[in-house]
C-alpha positions in Angstrom: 121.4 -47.6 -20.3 121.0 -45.7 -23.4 117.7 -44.1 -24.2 115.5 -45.0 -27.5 114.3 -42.4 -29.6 110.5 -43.1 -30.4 109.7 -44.9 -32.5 108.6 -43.8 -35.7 104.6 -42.8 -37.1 103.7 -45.7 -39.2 103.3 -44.8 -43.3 104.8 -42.2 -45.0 108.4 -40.7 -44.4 109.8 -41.1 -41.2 109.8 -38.1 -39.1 110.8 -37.8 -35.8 107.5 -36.0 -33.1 109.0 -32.5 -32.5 109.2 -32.2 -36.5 106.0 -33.2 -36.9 104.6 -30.7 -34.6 106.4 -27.9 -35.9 105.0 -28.8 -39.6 101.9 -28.8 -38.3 101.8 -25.8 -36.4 103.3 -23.9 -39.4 100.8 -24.8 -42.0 97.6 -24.0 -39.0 99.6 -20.6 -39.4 99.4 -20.9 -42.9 95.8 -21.9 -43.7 93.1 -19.8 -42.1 90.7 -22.2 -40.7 87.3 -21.2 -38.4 86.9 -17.3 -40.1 89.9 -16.3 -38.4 92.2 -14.0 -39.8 96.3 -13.3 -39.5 96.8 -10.0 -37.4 98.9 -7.7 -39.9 101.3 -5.2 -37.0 101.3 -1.6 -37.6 104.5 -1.4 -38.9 103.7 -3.4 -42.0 100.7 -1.8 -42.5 102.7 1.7 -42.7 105.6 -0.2 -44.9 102.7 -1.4 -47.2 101.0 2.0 -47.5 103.9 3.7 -48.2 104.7 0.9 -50.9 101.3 2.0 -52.6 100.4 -2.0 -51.8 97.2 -1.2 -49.4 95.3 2.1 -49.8 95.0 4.8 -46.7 92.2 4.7 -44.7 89.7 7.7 -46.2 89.7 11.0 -43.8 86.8 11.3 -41.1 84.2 13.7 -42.0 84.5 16.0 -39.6 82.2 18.4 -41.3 78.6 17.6 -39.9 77.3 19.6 -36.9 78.5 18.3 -33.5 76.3 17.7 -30.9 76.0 19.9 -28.1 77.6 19.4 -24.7 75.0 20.9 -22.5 71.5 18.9 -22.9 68.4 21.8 -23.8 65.9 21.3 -20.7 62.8 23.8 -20.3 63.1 25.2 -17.3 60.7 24.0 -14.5 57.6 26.0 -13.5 57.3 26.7 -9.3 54.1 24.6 -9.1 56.1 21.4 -10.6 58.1 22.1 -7.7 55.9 22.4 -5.2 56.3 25.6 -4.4 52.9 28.0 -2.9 52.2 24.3 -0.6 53.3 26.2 2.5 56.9 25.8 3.2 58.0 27.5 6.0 61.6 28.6 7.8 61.3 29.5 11.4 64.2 32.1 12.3 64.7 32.3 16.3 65.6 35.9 17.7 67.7 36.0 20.9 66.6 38.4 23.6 69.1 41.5 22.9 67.3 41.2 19.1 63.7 42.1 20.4 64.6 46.5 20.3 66.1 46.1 17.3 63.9 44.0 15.2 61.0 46.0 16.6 62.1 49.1 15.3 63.5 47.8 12.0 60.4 46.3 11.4 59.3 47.6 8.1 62.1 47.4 7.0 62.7 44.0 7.1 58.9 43.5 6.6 58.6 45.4 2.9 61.1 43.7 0.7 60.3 40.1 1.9 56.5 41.2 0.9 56.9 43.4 -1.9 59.9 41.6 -4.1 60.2 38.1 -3.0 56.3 37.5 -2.6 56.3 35.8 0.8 54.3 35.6 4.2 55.9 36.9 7.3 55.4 37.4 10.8 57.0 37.3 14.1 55.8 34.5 16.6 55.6 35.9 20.2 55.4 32.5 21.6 57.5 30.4 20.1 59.8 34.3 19.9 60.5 32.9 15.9 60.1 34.8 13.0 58.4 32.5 10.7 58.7 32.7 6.8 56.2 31.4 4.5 55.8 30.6 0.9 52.4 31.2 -0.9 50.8 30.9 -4.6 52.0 34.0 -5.5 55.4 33.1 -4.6 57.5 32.8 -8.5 61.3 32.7 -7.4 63.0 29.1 -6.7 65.1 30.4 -4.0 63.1 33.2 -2.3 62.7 30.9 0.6 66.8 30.5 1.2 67.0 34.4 0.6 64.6 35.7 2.7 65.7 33.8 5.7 69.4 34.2 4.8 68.4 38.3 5.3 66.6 37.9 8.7 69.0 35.7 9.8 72.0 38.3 9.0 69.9 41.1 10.7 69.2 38.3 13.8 73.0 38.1 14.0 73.7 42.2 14.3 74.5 43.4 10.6 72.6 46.4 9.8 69.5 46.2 7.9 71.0 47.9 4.7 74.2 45.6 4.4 71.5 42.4 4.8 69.8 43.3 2.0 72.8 42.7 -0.2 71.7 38.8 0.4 68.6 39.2 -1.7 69.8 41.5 -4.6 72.4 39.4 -5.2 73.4 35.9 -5.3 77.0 35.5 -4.5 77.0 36.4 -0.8 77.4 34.5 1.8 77.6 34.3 5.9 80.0 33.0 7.8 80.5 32.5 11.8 83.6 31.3 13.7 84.9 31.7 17.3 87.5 32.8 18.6 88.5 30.0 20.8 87.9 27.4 17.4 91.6 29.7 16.2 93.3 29.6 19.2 92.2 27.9 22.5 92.6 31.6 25.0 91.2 32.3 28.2 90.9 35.5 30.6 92.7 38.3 29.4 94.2 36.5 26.6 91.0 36.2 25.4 90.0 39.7 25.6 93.2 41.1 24.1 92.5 38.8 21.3 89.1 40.4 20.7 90.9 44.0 21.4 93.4 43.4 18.7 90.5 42.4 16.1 88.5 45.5 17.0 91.6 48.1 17.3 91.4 51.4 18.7 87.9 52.4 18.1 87.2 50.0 15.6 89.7 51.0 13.2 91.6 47.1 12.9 88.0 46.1 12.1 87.1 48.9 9.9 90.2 48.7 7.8 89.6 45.1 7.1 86.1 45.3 6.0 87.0 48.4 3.6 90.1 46.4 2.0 88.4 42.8 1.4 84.7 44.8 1.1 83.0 42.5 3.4 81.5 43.6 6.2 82.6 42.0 10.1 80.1 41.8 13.7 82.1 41.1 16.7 79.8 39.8 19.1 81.6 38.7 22.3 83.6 35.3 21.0 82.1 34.9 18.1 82.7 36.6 14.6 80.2 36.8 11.6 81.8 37.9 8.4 79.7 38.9 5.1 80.6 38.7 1.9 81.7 36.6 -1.3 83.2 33.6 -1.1 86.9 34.8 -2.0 86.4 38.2 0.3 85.3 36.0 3.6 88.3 34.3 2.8 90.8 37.3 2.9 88.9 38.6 5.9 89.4 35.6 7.8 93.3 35.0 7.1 93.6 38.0 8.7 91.3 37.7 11.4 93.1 33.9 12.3 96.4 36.0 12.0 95.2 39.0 14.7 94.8 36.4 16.7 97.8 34.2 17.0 99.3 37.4 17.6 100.3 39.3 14.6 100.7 43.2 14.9 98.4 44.9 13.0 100.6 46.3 10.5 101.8 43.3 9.0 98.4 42.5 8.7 97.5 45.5 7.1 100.4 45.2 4.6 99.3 41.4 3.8 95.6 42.1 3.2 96.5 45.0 0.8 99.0 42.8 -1.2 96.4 39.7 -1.2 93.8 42.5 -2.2 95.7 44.3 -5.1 96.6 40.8 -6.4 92.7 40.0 -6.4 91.7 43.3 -8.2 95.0 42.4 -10.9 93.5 39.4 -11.9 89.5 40.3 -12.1 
């Protein structure tokens, strides 16, 4: 069977559908209707500006002040804060600590008093030292410092090399053992430790004076004082004294680390 076209619309000239669609979609492109608007692409936008036909856009005035990046707060005053409502840090002192905090006393007493305006005092019961704020306490982060300090004497630096913690604000503690490096036991163990210490103390010695931190061995454990990028040089070779590389090759690396860090500061 042959198919029949359709048949034709009634009145006017005889057109077959698909024309009739296609004039119809051509004059909806041609006429606007409902507020919209024909999308001009960039391309004749830039042939028609460099015809003279449209006119370019005007510059941005750039000229007026920017705003700032960083908003302007007033700083907050300690009472806003809380601070002088009797916050307190409790510090606890192992037995082999009693001598030494005992004589060192006043030392440790005087600039927690004196500079950072705090309340102090060593609890024979509880065997804490206990660190108080009060209203004539000013500083934000006396609190943090003043424990930080006690807490670095608690753990066997001297009293002088602590005090670095409250003049200034870039130091920091940090404690590893030995066993969290490399899992040793017996003698292993103990030469581990023996090759961090050296011959007198010179391995230990020579790393504090190159990365200027300063290093307590205490049985397994090791507390290292210092900035954040001097603990870290410190450390490296700590880790590598004990997986059991000689000492000069350390040496060599920490100095070439070092000199690198003093290049670039």
């Amino acid at each position: 069977m042959r198919r029949q076209r359709p048949p034709a619309p009634s009145g006017g000239r005889g057109t077959t559908w698909w024309e009739g669609s296609r004039a119809d979609m051509e004059a909806q492109a041609a006429a606007p209707a409902g507020g919209f608007t024909s999308v001009v692409s960039r391309r004749r936008r830039r042939k028609r500006r460099a015809g003279g036909e449209e006119p370019a856009e005007a510059p941005m005035d750039t000229a007026g002040p920017r705003p700032s990046k960083r908003p302007a707060f007033p700083p907050v005053s300690a009472e806003a804060l809380g601070i002088g409502k009797g916050e307190l840090r409790k510090i606890p002192v192992p037995a082999n600590r009693y001598t030494p905090l005992k004589e060192n006393w006043m030392k440790i007493f005087t600039p927690i008093v004196e500079h950072l305006q705090l309340q102090i005092r060593f609890n024979l019961k509880t065997r804490n030292v206990e660190i108080k704020t009060c209203q004539e306490t000013k500083d934000l982060s006396a609190l943090t410092k003043a424990a930080d300090f006690v807490k670095a004497f608690i753990l066997g630096f001297q009293v002088e090399d602590a005090l670095a913690l409250i003049r200034l604000d870039d130091l920091f503690l940090e404690s590893f053992e030995v066993t969290d490096v490399k899992p040793l036991k017996g003698d292993h163990l103990s030469r581990a430790i023996g090759r961090i210490a050296g011959k007198g103390g010179k391995t230990k010695f020579t790393i504090e004076n190159v990365t200027r931190t300063r290093i307590v061995l205490a049985d397994q454990k090791i507390h290292i004082l210092g900035s954040f990028q001097n603990i870290k040089m410190a450390r490296t070779a700590i880790c590598n004294l004990i997986l059991g590389s000689p000492p000069s090759k350390v040496y060599g690396n920490i100095r070439a680390v070092a000199s690198r860090a003093a290049e670039r500061f």
